[in-house]
Short mmCIF file of C-alpha atoms in Angstrom, two decimals:
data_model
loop_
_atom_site.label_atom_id
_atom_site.label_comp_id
_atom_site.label_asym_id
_atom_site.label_seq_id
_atom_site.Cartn_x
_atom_site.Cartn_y
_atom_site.Cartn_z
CA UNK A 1 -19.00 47.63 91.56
CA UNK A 2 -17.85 51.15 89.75
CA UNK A 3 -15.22 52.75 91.04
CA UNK A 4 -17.43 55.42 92.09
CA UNK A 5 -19.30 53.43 94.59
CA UNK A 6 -16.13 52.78 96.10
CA UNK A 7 -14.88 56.11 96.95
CA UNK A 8 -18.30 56.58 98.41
CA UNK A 9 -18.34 53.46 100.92
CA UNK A 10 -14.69 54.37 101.39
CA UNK A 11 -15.50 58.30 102.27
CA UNK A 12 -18.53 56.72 104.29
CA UNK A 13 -16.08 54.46 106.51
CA UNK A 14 -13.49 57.54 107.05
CA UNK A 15 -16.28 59.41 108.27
CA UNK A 16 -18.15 56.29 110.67
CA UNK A 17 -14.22 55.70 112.27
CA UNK A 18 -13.72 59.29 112.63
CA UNK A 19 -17.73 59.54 114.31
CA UNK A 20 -16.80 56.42 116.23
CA UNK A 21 -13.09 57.75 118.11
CA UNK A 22 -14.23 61.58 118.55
CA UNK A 23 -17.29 59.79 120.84
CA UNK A 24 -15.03 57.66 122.51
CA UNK A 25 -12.85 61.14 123.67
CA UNK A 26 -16.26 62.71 124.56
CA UNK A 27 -16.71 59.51 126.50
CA UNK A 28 -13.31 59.21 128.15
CA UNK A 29 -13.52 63.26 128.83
CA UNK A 30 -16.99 62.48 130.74
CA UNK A 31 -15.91 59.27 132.55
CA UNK A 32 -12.76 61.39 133.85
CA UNK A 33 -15.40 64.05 134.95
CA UNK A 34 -17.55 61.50 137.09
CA UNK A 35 -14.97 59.80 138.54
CA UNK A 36 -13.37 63.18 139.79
CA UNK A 37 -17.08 63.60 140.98
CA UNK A 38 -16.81 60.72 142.79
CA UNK A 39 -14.06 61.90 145.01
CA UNK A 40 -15.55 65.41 145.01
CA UNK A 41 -18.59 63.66 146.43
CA UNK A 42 -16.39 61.13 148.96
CA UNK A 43 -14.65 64.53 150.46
CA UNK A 44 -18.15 66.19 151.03
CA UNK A 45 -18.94 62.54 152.84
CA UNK A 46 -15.94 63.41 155.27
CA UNK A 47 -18.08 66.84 156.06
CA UNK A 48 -20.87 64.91 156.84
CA UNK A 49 -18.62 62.25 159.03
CA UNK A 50 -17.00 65.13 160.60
CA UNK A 51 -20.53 66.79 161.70
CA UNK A 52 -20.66 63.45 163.78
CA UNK A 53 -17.50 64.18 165.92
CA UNK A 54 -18.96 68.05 166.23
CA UNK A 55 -21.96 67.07 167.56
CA UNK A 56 -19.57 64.67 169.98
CA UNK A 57 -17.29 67.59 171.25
CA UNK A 58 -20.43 69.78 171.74
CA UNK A 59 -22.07 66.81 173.65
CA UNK A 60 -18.77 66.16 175.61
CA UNK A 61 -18.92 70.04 176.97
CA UNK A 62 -21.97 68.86 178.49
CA UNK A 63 -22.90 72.11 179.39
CA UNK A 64 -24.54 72.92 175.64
CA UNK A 65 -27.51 74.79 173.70
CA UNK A 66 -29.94 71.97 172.73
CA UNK A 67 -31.17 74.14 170.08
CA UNK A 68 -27.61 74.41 168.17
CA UNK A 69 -27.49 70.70 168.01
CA UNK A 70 -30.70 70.17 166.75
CA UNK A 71 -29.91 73.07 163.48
CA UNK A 72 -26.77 71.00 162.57
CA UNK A 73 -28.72 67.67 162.71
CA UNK A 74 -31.09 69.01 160.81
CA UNK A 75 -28.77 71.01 157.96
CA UNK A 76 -26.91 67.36 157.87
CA UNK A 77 -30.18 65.48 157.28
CA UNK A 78 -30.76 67.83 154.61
CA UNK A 79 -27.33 67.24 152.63
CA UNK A 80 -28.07 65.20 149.67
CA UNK A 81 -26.31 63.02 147.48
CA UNK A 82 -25.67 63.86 143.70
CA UNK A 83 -26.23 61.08 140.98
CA UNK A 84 -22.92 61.54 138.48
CA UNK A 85 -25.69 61.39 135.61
CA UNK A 86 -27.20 64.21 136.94
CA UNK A 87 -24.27 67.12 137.02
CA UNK A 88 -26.04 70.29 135.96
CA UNK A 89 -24.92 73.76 136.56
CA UNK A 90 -27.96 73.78 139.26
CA UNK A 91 -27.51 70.70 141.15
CA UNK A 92 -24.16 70.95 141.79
CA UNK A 93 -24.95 75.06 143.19
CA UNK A 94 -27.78 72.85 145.23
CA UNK A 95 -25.83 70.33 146.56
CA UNK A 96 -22.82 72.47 147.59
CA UNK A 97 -25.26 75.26 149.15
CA UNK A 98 -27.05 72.17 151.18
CA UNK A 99 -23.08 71.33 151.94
CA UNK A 100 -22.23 74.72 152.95
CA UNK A 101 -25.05 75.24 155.17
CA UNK A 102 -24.25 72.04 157.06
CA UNK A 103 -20.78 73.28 157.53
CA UNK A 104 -21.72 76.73 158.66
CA UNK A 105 -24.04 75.22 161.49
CA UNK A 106 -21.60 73.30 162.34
CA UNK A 107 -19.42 75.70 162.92
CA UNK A 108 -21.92 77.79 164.87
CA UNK A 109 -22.51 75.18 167.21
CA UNK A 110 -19.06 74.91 168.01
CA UNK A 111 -18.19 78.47 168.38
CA UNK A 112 -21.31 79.00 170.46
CA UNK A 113 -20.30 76.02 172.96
CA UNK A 114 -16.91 77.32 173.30
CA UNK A 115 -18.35 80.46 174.22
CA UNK A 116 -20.13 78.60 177.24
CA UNK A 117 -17.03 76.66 177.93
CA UNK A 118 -13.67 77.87 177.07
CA UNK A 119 -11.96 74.86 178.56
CA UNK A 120 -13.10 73.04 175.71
CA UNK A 121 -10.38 74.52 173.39
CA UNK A 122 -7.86 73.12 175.45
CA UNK A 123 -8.76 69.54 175.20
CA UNK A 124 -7.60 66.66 172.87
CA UNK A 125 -10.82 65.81 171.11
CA UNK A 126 -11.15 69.63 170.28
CA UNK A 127 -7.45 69.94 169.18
CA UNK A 128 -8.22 66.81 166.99
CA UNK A 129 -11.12 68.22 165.51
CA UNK A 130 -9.71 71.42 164.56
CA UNK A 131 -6.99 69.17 162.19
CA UNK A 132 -9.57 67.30 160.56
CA UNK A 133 -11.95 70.33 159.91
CA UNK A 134 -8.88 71.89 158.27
CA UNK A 135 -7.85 68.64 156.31
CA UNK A 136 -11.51 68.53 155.20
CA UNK A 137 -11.51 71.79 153.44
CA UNK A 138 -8.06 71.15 151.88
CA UNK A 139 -9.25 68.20 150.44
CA UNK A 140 -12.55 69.36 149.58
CA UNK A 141 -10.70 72.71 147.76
CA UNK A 142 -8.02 69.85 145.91
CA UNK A 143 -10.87 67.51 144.98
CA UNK A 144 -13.77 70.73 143.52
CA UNK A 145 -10.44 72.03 141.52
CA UNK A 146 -10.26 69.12 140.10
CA UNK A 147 -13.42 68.19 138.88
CA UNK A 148 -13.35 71.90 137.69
CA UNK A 149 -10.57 71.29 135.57
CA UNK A 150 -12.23 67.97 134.10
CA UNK A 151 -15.40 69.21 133.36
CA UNK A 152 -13.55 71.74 131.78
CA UNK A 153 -11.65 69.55 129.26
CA UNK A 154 -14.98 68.06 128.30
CA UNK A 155 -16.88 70.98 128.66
CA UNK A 156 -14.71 72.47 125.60
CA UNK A 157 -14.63 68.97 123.71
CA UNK A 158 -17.94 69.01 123.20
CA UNK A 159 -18.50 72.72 122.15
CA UNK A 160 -15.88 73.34 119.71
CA UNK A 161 -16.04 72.23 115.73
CA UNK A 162 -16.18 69.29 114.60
CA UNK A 163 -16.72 67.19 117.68
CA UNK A 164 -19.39 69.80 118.75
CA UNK A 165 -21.60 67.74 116.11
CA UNK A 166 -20.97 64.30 117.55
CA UNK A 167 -21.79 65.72 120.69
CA UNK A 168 -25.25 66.68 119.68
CA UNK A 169 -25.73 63.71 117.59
CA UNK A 170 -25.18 61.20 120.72
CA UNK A 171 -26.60 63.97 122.94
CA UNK A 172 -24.03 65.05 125.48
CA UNK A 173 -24.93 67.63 127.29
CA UNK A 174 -22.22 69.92 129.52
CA UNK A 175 -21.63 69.75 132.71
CA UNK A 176 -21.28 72.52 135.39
CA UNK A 177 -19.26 73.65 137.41
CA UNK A 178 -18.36 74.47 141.24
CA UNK A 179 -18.46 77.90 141.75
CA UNK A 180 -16.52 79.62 144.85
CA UNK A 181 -19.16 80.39 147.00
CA UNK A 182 -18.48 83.33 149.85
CA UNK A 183 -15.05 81.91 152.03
CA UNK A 184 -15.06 78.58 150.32
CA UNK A 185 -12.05 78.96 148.28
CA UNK A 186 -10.22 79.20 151.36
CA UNK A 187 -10.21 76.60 153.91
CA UNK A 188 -11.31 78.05 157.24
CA UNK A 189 -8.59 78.49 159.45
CA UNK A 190 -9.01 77.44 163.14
CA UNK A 191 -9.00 80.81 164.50
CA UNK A 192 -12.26 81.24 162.55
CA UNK A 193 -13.79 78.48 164.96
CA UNK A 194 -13.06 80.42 167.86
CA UNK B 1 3.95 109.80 150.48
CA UNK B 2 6.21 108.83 147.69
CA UNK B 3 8.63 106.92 150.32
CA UNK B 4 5.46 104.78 151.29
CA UNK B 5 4.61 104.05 147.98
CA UNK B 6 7.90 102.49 147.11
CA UNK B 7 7.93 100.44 150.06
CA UNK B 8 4.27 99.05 148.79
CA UNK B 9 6.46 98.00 145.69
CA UNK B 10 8.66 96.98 147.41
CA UNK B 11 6.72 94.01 149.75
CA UNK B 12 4.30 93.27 146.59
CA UNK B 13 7.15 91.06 145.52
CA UNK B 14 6.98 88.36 142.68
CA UNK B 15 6.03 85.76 145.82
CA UNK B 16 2.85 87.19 146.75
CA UNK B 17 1.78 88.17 142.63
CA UNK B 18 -1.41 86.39 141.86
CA UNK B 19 -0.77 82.41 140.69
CA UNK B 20 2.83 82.56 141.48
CA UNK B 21 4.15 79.59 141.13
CA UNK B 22 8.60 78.37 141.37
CA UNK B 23 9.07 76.52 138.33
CA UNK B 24 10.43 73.04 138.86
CA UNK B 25 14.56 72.76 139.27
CA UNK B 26 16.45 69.47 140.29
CA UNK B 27 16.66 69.47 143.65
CA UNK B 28 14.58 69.13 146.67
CA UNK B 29 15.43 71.61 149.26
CA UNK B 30 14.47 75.58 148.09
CA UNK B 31 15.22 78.39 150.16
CA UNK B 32 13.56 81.52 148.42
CA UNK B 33 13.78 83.27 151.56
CA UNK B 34 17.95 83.11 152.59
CA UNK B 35 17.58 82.07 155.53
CA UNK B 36 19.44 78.73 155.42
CA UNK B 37 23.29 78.71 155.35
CA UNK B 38 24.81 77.09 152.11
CA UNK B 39 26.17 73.83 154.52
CA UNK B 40 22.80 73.33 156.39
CA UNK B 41 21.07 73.44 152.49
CA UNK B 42 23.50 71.43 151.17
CA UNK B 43 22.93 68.79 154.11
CA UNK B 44 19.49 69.03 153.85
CA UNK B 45 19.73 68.12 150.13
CA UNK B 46 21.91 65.27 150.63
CA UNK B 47 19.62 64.15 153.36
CA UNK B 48 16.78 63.75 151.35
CA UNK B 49 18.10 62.88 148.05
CA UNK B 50 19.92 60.08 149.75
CA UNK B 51 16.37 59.07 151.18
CA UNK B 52 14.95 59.35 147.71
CA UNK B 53 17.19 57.02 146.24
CA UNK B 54 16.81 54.25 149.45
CA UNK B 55 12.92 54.68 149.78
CA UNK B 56 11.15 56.71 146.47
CA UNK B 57 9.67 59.07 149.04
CA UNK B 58 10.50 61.94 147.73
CA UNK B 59 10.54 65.23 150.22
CA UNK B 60 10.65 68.86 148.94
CA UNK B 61 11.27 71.53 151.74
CA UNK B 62 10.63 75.12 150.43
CA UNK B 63 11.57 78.28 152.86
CA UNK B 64 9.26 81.15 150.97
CA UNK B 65 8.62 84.48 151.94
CA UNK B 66 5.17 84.25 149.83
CA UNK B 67 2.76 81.99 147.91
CA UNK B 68 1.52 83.34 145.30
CA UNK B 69 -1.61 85.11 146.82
CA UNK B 70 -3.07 82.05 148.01
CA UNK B 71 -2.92 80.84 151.53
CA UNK B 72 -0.09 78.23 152.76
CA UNK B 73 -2.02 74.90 151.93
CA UNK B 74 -3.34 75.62 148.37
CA UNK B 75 0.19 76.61 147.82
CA UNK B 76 1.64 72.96 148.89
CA UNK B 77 -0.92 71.05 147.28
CA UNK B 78 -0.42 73.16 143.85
CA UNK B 79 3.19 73.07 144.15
CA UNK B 80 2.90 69.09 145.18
CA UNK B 81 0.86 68.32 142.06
CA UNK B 82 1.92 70.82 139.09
CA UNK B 83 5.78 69.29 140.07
CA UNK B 84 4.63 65.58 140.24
CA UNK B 85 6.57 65.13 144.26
CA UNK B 86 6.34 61.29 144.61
CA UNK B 87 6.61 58.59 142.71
CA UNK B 88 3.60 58.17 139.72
CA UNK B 89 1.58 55.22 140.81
CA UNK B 90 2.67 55.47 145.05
CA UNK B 91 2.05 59.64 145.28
CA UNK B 92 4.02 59.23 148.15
CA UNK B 93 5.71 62.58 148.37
CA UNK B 94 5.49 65.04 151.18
CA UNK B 95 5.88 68.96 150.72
CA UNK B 96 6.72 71.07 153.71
CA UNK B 97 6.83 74.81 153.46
CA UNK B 98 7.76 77.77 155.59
CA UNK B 99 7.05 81.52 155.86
CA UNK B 100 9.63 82.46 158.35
CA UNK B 101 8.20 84.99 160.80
CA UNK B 102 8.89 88.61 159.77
CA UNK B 103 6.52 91.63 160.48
CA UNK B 104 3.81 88.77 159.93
CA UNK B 105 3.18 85.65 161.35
CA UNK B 106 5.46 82.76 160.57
CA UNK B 107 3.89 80.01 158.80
CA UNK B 108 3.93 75.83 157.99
CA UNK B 109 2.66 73.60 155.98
CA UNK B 110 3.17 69.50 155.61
CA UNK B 111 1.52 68.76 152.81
CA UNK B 112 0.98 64.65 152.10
CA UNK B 113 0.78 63.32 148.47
CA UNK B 114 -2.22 60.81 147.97
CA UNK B 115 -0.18 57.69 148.75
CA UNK B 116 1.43 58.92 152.10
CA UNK B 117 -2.42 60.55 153.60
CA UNK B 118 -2.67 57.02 155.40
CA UNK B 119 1.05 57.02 156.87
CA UNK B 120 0.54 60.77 157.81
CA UNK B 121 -2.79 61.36 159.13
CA UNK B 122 -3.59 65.00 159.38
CA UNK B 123 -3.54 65.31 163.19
CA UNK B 124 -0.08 63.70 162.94
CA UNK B 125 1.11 66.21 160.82
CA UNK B 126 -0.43 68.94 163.19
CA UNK B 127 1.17 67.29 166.28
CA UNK B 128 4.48 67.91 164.54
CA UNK B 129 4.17 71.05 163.92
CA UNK B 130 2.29 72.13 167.09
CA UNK B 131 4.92 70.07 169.32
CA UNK B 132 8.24 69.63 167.11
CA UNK B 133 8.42 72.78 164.57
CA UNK B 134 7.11 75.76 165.96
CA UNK B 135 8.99 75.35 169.61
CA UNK B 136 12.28 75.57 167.49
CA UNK B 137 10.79 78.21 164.94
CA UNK B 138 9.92 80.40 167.79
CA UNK B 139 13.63 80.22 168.89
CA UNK B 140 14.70 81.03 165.10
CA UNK B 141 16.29 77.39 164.72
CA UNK B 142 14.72 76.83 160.71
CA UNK B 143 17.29 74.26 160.02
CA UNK B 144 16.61 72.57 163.14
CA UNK B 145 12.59 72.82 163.12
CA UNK B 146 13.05 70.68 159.63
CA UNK B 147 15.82 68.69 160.98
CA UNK B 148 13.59 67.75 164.24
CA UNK B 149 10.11 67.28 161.62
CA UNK B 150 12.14 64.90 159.26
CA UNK B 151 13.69 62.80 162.16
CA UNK B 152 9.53 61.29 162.97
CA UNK B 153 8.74 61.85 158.80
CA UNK B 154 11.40 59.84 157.21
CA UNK B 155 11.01 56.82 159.22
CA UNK B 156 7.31 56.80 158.66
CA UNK B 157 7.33 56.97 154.58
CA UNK B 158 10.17 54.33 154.82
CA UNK B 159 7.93 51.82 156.74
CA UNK B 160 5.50 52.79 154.40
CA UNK B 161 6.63 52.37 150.71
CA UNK B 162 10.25 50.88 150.39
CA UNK B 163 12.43 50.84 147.15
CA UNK B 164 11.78 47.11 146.54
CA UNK B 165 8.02 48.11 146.56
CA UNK B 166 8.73 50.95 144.03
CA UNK B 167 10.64 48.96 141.61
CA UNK B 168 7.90 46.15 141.95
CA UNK B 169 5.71 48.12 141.28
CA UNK B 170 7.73 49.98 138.01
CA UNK B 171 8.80 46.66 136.65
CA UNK B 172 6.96 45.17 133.97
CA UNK B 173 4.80 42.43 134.58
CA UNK B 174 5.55 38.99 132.57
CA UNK B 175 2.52 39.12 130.73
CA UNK B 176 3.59 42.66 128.98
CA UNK B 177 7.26 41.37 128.63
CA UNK B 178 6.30 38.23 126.90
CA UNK B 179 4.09 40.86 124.53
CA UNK B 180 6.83 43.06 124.14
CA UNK B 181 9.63 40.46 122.81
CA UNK B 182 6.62 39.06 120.67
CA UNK B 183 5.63 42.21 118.95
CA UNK B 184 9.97 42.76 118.13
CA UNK B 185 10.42 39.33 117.10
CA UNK B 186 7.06 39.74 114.80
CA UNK B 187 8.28 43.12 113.58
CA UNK B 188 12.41 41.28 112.94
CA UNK B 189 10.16 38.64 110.39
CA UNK B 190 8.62 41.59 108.77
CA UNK B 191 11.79 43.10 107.86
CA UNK B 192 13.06 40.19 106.52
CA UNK B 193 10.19 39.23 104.76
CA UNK B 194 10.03 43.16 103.15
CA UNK B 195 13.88 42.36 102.63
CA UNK B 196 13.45 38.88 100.75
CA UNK B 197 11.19 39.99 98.80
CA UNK B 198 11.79 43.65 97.65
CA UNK B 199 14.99 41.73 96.44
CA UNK B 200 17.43 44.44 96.38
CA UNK B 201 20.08 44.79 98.93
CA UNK B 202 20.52 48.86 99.28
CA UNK B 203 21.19 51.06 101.92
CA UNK B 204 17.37 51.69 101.92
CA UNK B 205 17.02 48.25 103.91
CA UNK B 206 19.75 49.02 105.99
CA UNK B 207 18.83 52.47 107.08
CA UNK B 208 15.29 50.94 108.53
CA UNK B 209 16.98 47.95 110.58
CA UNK B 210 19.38 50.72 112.14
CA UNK B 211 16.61 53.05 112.81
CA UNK B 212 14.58 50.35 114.97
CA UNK B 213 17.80 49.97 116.83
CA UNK B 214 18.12 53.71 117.63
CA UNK B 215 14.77 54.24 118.82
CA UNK B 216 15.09 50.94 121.21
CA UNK B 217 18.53 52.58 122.90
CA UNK B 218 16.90 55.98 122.69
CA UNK B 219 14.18 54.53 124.99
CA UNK B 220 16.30 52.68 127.12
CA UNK B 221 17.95 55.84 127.90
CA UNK B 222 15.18 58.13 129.21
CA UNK B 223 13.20 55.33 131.43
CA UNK B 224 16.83 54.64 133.54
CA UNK B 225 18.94 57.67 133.12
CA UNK B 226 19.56 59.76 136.39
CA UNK B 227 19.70 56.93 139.17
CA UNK B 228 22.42 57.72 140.03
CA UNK B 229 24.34 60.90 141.63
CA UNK B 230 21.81 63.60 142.42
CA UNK B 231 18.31 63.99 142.05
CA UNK B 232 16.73 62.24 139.62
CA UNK B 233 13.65 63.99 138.99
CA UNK B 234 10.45 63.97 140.18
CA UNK B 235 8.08 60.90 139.66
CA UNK B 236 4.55 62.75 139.43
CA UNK B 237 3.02 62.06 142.66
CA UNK B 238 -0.45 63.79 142.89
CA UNK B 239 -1.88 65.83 146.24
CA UNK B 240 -5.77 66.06 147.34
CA UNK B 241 -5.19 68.15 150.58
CA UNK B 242 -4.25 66.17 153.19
CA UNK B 243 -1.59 67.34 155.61
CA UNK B 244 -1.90 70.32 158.16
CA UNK B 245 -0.53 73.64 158.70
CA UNK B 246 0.07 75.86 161.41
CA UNK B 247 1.35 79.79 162.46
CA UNK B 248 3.57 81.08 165.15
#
């Protein structure tokens, strides 16, 4: 063969290896993305649990508004899952309004049986409950930060020059992003439950 | 007018500036506020250095008059995973902090690293604060609120992750041992084959054998140095919010 033909299959291979490893850091960027979806989506799971134990405490003050009860059942029915393959800008603002609903009927219910029944605050289960409502929205806060920051690093990976081609070329498409929706970025204190 | 306005200056301090964050020193006990006397810090230190070195867990106890414009628990978790508290693969460090009560409420946080969230369940955390901390905050006793929170903590993380487990778990497994004294022993044969058969017996050789040996030391020393005396450093535990906080 000339020597011609060489540099070409030569400048050819540089460019397939160099194709080949900025796809596998799209790749690796995405993969960190889902699996910090994953936990994003196991600490909205805990919200769900946790509506469980709300409707429990409400039940245990006996003395409750059937109609609250049947709102939070209903917002919880209506909290979906997210497929990782599926993490545009407007399903994630649909799941986490879905979310955020659940968690504000929940909240209602509560405040509006304590209101009946003031005794309530003073028991175990409720004390209990108010820690793991907290520990919920830490974690949820920790675990949406996250994923914010790793969509983030991909996000940029596959807009910016050269990679921004290979990104097109094996079509992946960004991701979006959590935005703080009204009192989310701060946990809810207990006092707010009362 | 003027007098108020300077006093506004005054309380917007660094603490409370938007994203404030301490930057990392090496030690574990920070008092930002003053409020601990230079024996009970130093005991405190000792304490939990001492602890680091028999168990991994590794403790940081911050007294702060601010945090940085967030509230108490983004603070800890931020703090607990920007520093790395607890040991890389365990997480199992712990950050407590403290906004002694001034004109406003006094505040705590225990903050658990990932590996500890099991060991320290949120509502445990809460009970010591509720029960242990704040009775002795409200009687101004800082030193002995921590003092009181640590006796039930330190136990706990030791019957969860020991040192034996830590160094198990840092040691290298035989499989990557028997790799690593193949790849030097295949990297000695190329050396000597270069050296056969480049023929000439210069410094040029020389200087590459000595510069493998260099590098090996020179990684010897930063994996084991600072085991010894005080704090070490910290491992790069990470934090995903669990822990509780409370306010007096």
């Amino acid at each position: 063969m000339k020597k011609s033909t060489w540099i070409i299959l030569g400048i050819i291979a540089i460019v397939a290896i160099w194709a080949v490893s900025a796809n596998n850091k799209i790749n690796v960027k995405q993969e960190n993305a889902t699996s910090k979806w994953a936990d994003v989506q196991a600490d909205y799971q805990r919200r769900k649990d946790l509506v469980e134990q709300a409707i429990n405490v409400v039940k245990g003050a006996g003395n409750y508004e059937a109609g609250t009860l049947e709102a939070v059942i209903k917002a919880r029915n209506n909290a979906p899952q997210l497929d990782a393959n599926d993490l545009s800008e407007e399903n994630i603002a649909k799941f986490q309004n879905a979310y955020d609903k659940m968690a504000q009927e929940m909240t209602r219910a509560i405040n509006v049986t304590v209101e009946r029944y003031p005794e309530l605050t003073a028991t175990k289960n409720y004390q209990e409950f108010q820690a793991q409502i907290e520990g919920c929205e830490n974690r949820i806060n920790v675990s949406r930060k996250k994923f914010n920051e790793a969509v983030q690093a991909y996000n940029t990976t596959i807009r910016i020059f050269p990679t921004s081609l290979i990104a097109s070329i094996f079509g992946h498409k960004p991701m979006g992003y959590f935005s703080a929706s009204e009192g989310a970025d701060e946990a809810p204190s207990t006092e707010a439950l009362l | 007018m003027l007098l108020t306005a300077t006093f506004a200056a005054y309380a917007q301090s660094q603490y409370d500036e938007t994203g404030w964050l301490p930057s990392k020193e090496d030690h574990l006990v920070y008092d930002y506020y003053g409020i601990l006397s230079d024996t009970e810090k130093q005991q405190l230190e000792e304490r939990l250095v001492a602890f680091d070195d028999s168990t991994s867990n590794q403790i940081v106890v911050m007294f702060t008059p601010g945090f940085g414009g967030r509230d108490i628990s983004s603070f800890a978790f931020e703090l607990g995973d920007e520093w790395g508290i607890g040991q890389n693969k365990l997480s199992n460090g712990v950050v407590i902090v403290v906004k002694p009560k001034d004109q406003t409420d006094g505040q705590v946080e225990i903050a658990t690293g990932l590996g500890l969230e099991g060991a320290l369940p949120d509502i445990f955390c809460k009970r010591i604060i509720e029960d242990v901390m704040i009775p002795h905050f409200r009687d101004n006793d800082y030193y002995g609120a921590v003092c009181a929170a640590l006796d039930i903590i330190l136990p706990v993380c030791a019957g969860e992750y020991s040192y034996s487990q830590y160094k198990e778990d840092n040691s290298m497994s035989l499989g990557s041992l028997v790799l690593a004294i193949f790849i030097v022993a295949a990297i000695f044969w190329l050396v000597y084959k270069l050296d056969k058969s480049s023929g000439s017996h210069g410094g040029g050789h020389g200087g590459t054998y000595y510069g493998g040996n260099t590098r090996m030391s020179s990684w010897g020393g930063t994996s084991w140095s600072g085991s010894s005396g005080g704090f070490g450093g910290f491992g790069g535990g990470s934090f995903g919010g669990g822990g509780a906080s409370g306010r007096w």
